[in-house]
Coordinates of C-alpha atoms in Angstrom, one line a residue:
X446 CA -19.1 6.1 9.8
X447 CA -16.1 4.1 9.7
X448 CA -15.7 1.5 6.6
X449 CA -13.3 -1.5 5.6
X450 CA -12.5 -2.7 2.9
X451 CA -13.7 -6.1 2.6
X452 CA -10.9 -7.4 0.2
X453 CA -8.6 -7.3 3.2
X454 CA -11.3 -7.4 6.5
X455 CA -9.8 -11.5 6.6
X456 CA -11.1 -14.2 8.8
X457 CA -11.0 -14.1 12.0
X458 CA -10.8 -17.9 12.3
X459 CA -7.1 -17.5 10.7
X460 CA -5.3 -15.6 13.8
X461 CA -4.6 -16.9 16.7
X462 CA -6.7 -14.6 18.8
X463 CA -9.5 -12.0 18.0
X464 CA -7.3 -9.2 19.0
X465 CA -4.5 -10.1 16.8
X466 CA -7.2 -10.2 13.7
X467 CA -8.6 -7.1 15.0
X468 CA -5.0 -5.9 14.9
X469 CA -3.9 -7.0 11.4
X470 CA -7.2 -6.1 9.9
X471 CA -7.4 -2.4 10.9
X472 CA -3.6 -2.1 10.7
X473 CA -3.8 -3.2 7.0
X474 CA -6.9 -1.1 6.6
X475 CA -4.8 2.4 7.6
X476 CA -1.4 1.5 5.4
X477 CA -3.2 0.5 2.1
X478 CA -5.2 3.9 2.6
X479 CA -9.0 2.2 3.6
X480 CA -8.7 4.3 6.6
X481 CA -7.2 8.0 5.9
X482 CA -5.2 10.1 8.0
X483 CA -7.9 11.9 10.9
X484 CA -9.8 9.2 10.7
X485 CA -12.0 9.4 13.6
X486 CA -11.8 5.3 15.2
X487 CA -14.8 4.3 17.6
X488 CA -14.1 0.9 19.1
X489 CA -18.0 0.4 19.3
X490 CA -18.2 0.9 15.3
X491 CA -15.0 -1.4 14.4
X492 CA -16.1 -4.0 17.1
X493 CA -19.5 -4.3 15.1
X494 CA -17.5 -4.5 12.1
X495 CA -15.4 -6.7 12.6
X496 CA -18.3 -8.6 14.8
X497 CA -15.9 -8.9 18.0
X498 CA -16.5 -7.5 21.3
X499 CA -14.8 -4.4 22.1
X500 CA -11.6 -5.9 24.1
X501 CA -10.0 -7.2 20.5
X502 CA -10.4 -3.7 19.2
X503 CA -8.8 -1.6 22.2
X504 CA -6.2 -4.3 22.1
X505 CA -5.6 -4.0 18.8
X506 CA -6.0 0.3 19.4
X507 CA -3.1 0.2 21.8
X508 CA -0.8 -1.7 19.5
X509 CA -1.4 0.6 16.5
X510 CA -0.5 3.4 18.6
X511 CA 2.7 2.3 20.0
X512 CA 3.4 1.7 16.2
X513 CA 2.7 5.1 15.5
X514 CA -0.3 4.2 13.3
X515 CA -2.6 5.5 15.6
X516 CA -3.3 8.2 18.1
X517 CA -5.0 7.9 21.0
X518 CA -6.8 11.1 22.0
X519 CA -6.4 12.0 26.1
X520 CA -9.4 11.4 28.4
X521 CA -11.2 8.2 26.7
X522 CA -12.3 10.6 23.6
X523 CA -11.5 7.6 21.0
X524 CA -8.7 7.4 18.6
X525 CA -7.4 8.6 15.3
X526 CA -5.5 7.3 12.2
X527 CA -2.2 9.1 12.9
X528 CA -0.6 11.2 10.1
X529 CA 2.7 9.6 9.3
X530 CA 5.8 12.4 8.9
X531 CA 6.7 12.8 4.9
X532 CA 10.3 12.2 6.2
X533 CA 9.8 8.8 7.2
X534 CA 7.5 8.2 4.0
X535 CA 10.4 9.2 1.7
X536 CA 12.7 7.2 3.5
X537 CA 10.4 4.0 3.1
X538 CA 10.2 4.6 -0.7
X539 CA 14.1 5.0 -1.0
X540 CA 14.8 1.9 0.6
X541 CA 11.6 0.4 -1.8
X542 CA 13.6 1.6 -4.8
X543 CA 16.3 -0.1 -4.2
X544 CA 14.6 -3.3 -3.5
X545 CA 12.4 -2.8 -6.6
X546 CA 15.7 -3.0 -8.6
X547 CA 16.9 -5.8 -7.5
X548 CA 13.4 -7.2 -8.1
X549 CA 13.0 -6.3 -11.7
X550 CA 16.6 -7.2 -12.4
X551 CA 16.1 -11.2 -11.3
X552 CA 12.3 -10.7 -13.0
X553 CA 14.0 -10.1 -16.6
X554 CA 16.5 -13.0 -16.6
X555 CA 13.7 -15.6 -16.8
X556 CA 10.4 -14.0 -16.9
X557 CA 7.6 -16.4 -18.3
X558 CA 5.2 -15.1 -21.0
X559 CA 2.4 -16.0 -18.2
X560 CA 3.9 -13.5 -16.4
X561 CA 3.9 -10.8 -19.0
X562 CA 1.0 -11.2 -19.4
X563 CA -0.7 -11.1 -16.0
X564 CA 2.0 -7.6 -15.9
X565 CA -0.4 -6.4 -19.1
X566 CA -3.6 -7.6 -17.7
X567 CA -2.5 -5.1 -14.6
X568 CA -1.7 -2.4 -16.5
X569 CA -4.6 -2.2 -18.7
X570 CA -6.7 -2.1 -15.9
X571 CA -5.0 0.3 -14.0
X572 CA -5.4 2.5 -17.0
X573 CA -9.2 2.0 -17.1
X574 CA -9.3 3.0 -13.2
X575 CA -7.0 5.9 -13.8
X576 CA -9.3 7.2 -17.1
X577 CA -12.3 6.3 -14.6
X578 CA -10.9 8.2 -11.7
X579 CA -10.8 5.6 -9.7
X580 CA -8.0 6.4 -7.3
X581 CA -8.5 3.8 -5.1
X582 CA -8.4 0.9 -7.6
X583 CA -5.6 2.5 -9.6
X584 CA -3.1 2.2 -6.5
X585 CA -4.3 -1.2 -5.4
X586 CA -3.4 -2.4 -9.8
X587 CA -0.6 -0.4 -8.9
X588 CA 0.3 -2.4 -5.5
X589 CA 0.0 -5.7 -7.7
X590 CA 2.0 -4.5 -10.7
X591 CA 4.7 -4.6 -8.1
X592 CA 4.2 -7.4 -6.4
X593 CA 3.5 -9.3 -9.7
X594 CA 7.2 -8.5 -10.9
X595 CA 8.8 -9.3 -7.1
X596 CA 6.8 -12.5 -7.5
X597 CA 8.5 -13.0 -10.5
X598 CA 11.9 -12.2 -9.4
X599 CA 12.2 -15.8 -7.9
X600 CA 13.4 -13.9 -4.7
X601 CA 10.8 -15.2 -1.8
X602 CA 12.4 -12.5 1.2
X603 CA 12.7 -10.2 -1.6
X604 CA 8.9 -10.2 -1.9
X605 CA 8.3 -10.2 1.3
X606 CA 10.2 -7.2 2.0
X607 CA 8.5 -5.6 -1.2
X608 CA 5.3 -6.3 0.3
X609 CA 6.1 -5.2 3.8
X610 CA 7.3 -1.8 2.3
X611 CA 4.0 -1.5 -0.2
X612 CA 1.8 -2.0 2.8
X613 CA 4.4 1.2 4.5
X614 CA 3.6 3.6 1.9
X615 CA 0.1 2.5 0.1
X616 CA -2.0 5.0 1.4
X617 CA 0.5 7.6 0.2
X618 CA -0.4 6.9 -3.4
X619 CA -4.1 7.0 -3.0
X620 CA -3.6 10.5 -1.1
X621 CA -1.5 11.7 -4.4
X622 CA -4.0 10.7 -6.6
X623 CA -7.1 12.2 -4.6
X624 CA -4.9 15.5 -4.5
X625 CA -4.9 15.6 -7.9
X626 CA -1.1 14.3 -8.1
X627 CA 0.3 12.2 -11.3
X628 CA -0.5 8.8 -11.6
X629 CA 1.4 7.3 -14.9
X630 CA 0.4 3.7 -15.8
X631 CA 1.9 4.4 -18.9
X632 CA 5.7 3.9 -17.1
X633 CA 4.3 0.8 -15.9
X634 CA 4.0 -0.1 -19.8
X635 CA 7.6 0.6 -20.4
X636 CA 8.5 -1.7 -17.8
X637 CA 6.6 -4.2 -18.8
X638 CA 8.3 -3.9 -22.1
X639 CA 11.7 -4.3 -21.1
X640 CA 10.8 -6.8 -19.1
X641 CA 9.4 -8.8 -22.4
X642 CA 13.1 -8.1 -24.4
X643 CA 14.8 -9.7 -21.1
X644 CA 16.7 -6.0 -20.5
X645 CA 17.5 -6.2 -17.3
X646 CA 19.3 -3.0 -16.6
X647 CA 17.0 -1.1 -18.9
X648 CA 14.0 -2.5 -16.5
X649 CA 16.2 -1.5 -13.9
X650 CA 16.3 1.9 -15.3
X651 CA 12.9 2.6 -15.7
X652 CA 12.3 1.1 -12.8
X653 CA 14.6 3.3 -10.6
X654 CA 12.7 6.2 -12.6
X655 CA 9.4 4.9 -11.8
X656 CA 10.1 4.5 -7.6
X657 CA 11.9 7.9 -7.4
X658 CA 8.7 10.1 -9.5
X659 CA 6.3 8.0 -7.1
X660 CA 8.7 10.1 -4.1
X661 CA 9.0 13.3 -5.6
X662 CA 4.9 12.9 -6.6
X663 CA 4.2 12.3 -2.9
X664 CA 6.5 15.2 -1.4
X665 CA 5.4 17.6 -3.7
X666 CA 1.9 16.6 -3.0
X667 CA 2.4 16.6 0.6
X668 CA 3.7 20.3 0.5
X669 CA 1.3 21.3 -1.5
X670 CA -1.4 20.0 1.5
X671 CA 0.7 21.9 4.0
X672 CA 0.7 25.3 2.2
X673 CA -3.3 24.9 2.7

C-alpha cells in the first residue's frame, strides 16, 4: 500500500484547489524519495490519503506525467512513479554544484554563530541516522544541511533555486544510500568548519568536492543497479 510522508502531506486548505494540493503533495512525495521509482499509484489509495475525491488525484496524475514524474500505464491500469534518466540526474546536480558554491561563498563572509551551530546540530544528527541506518533521515539532515547554508548565504533566489534543485535530485540520495552507496557526513563537518574560520574559497572547495562525490556516488550506484 501506498504511503506519504506526513512531514510534507500539507494542508489542503493552503492551495488554491484540491487538485493543485493533490498535485504538490504527491509531486513532492516522488522527488524527496517517499514514493520510489515503480511505485505502483492507485488513485482510490492516494484519494483516501489525501481525503479527496478521486478527480484531484487524476488531475494531479496527468500533470505528473506530462512532467515526466509519472507514467501512466495504457488501458486505465493505474500509474507509476517514472524512473528519471541518470543523464538528466547528473545534469541537475552539476548545475546544483555550481549554485552550492555560490551559496557557501556568501554563507562565509558573515555567517552567525546561530548559524554554525544549527549547521552542527544537522550534522550530528545526520551522523546518528547514518550510524543507525537510517537512510531516509540521513538525506532529509542532508537536504537541510544545504538549505541551512543557502539560507545563510543572504541570497533569497539563490535558495530558492537550491531548493528547487534538492527537491530534483532528493530521492537520488536515499536510492544511494539504500544501495549500499557512500554517505559522508563527516565532509559535511569540514564544511562546517570552514564555514566557522570565514574561508570562503576553502568552503567553496570542499564544497565543490562534496556536490561532485554526491554525482559520481549516484552514477556509479545507478550502474551498478543496471548491471543487475
Amino acid at each position: 500500500m501506498v504511503e506519504l510522508d506526513p512531514h510534507i502531506r500539507g494542508d489542503a486548505t493552503h492551495h488554491r484547489s484540491l487538485g493543485e494540493y493533490a498535485y504538490q503533495t504527491i509531486r513532492q512525495n516522488i522527488l524527496q524519495g517517499e514514493l520510489p521509482p515503480d511505485t505502483r499509484l492507485r488513485e482510490v489509495e492516494l484519494a483516501a490519503l489525501l481525503d479527496v475525491s478521486r478527480v484531484p488525484v487524476r488531475e494531479a496524475l496527468g500533470r505528473l506525467a506530462e512532467e515526466k514524474l509519472v507514467e501512466l500505464r495504457p488501458h486505465g491500469r493505474g500509474a507509476v512513479v517514472a524512473t528519471p534518466a541518470a543523464e538528466k540526474v547528473l545534469e541537475y546536480y552539476q548545475a546544483r554544484a555550481a549554485l552550492e558554491q555560490l551559496s557557501v561563498r556568501l554563507a562565509a563572509r558573515s555567517i552567525e554563530s546561530e548559524t554554525i551551530r544549527n549547521l552542527e546540530e544537522i550534522v550530528e544528527r545526520g551522523t546518528v541516522a547514518v550510524e543507525q541506518q537510517d537512510w531516509e533521515l540521513s538525506a532529509r539532515y542532508g537536504s537541510e544541511f544545504h538549505k541551512e547554508i543557502a539560507r545563510a548565504s543572504g541570497n533569497g533566489h539563490l535558495y530558492e533555486l537550491i531548493c528547487g534543485y534538492d527537491l530534483k535530485i532528493g530521492w537520488a540520495h536515499a536510492t544511494v544510500a539504500k544501495r549500499g552507496g557512500p554517505v559522508r557526513p563527516a565532509e559535511h563537518s569540514a564544511i562546517v568548519a570552514a564555514l566557522k574560520a570565514g574561508d570562503s574559497e576553502e568552503a567553496a572547495r570542499l564544497m565543490a568536492e562534496h556536490t561532485n562525490a554526491s554525482a559520481r556516488a549516484f552514477a556509479a550506484s545507478n550502474a551498478v543497479a543496471d548491471e543487475r
